[in-house]
Amino acid sequence: MSDRKLHPETLALHAGWRADPATGAVAPPIYQTTSYQFESAEHAADLFALRKLGNIYTRLGNPTTDILEQRLTALEGGAAALAVASGQAASAFAIQNLARAGDNIVSSTDLYGGTWNLFANTLRDQGIEVRFVDPEDPQAFARATDERTRAYYAETLPNPKLSVFPIAEVAQIGRQLGVPLIVDNTAAPLLARPLEHGAAIVVYSTTKYIGGHGTSIGGVIIDGGNFDWTAHPERSPTLNTPDASYHGAVWAEAAKPLGPIAYILRARTVLLRDLGAALSPFNAFQILQGLETLPLRITRHSENAAAVAKALSAAPGVTRVIHPSVQTGLQRERADRYLSGGYGGLVGFELAGGREAGRKFIDALKLFYHVANIGDARSLAIHPASTTHSQLSAEEQAATGVSDGYVRLSIGLEHIDDILADLTQALAAAK
Ligand code: PLP
């Protein structure tokens, strides 16, 4: 292919794969195999010792999954990627790759409910403290940092608040202190480019817009290759001290001949090996299939969502509409700084009638599906207070922006007139 820098539309179709050398097949094959025949005893030993890179066992890597990893790396402008079994596994690994018992991370309060639970409960039980701060004030990240802080964490376009995170401001604070910023860009693939604003690591639930068709759970961690893990070695002991589980390897050193990929190399060789959240090759294929049309889809999702936000803003019984296209002030400035090509497909709104109106609205929908998902080609709706965020306390719900009358929509690719007609009749029924 050309040496010219290719556009996202082209990378989404071509990066990481041309054709099968054995058969000429153009579509990426599904390598549905657990293991790979070694060429010789020496070859096997070289692979295990990381002297050569290659396939060993599908828990550690798979050729179909590798195409997905290469394609997402190219689209994100990163150095390397690790695909895993779900977005949750991606967030968990992203932290566990840096923080151990006794360490802490500083996270934005504006998070997906599942990530909140992981951080507030499961990581805490593992001895990793998560300090939540309000992203309105980027300096809050600096104030919460101490010598055991191993990472900052945030979502680009967090639902339900949909206030774009100040990526560059927080990344810069972290870089001065030697703390990498991890960004979950699930709601804004292609629209936001966190690595270009200083983030070190990007994670996705590929279940959402990247797969795009509601068929397959998956996740990915992309190493930006733009963070010097050796500049403040005391900050990242997992990468700078000998790893007893790998013959005393120091990952920041071991990765040098391979490129700036120490972080993702450890995530694969240690966490994926030990915790085993491997993506199935079939799901990798499905996600690749979706990825091919992501540039087209994300634009249409955004256009339809902006039209819905406009219509809801004028609808009776709706007290508040949440979408970057109708935001003002600092929120809008951040949206315009960090998003380009659209404001994303998620829309939130509040019904004056509270919880009861929310329930009636959801039950009246005919075209929208009532599901706990986002980023499907179909339009989706949910009432977070009674579902995705129901395991959070009232205070936690308020901190993440969920009120009783709040409804979240994930606007799909149907014709906008049909989307608006369904919303109009459901709003009438919710009165
Ligand atoms: N991150 C965000 C922003 C999400 O919305 C979700 C799921 O809804 C996840 C992570 C978790 O992804 P998965 O469901 O693939 O585990």
mmCIF file of C-alpha atoms and ligand atoms in Angstrom, residues 86-89 91 112 115 155 159 184 186-187 205-208 217-218 374, ligand 1:
data_model
loop_
_atom_site.group_PDB
_atom_site.id
_atom_site.type_symbol
_atom_site.label_atom_id
_atom_site.label_comp_id
_atom_site.label_asym_id
_atom_site.label_seq_id
_atom_site.Cartn_x
_atom_site.Cartn_y
_atom_site.Cartn_z
ATOM 1 C CA SER A 86 -14.874 -7.187 26.912
ATOM 2 C CA GLY A 87 -14.658 -3.486 27.596
ATOM 3 C CA GLN A 88 -14.688 -4.301 31.300
ATOM 4 C CA ALA A 89 -11.627 -6.515 30.888
ATOM 5 C CA SER A 91 -10.520 -1.168 31.813
ATOM 6 C CA TYR A 112 -20.039 4.139 32.993
ATOM 7 C CA THR A 115 -16.527 0.925 35.530
ATOM 8 C CA GLU A 155 -14.007 8.723 29.668
ATOM 9 C CA ASN A 159 -22.636 9.024 29.636
ATOM 10 C CA ASP A 184 -11.967 5.250 27.655
ATOM 11 C CA THR A 186 -15.874 4.070 23.755
ATOM 12 C CA ALA A 187 -18.496 6.739 23.006
ATOM 13 C CA SER A 205 -15.500 -1.415 24.682
ATOM 14 C CA THR A 206 -15.555 -2.630 21.058
ATOM 15 C CA THR A 207 -19.011 -3.996 21.890
ATOM 16 C CA LYS A 208 -20.361 -0.524 21.084
ATOM 17 C CA ILE A 217 -18.740 -8.327 23.269
ATOM 18 C CA GLY A 218 -15.118 -7.219 23.117
ATOM 19 C CA ILE A 374 -25.121 1.715 23.321
HETATM 20 N N1 PLP B 1 -16.862 1.643 28.899
HETATM 21 C C1 PLP B 1 -18.004 2.259 28.534
HETATM 22 C C2 PLP B 1 -17.983 3.732 28.296
HETATM 23 C C3 PLP B 1 -19.190 1.526 28.388
HETATM 24 O O1 PLP B 1 -20.317 2.160 28.017
HETATM 25 C C4 PLP B 1 -19.160 0.129 28.631
HETATM 26 C C5 PLP B 1 -20.390 -0.703 28.509
HETATM 27 O O2 PLP B 1 -21.487 -0.209 28.431
HETATM 28 C C6 PLP B 1 -17.958 -0.463 29.011
HETATM 29 C C7 PLP B 1 -16.830 0.308 29.125
HETATM 30 C C8 PLP B 1 -17.870 -1.940 29.298
HETATM 31 O O3 PLP B 1 -17.863 -2.627 28.084
HETATM 32 P P1 PLP B 1 -18.330 -4.166 27.911
HETATM 33 O O4 PLP B 1 -19.802 -4.181 28.106
HETATM 34 O O5 PLP B 1 -17.873 -4.485 26.534
HETATM 35 O O6 PLP B 1 -17.628 -4.943 28.955
#
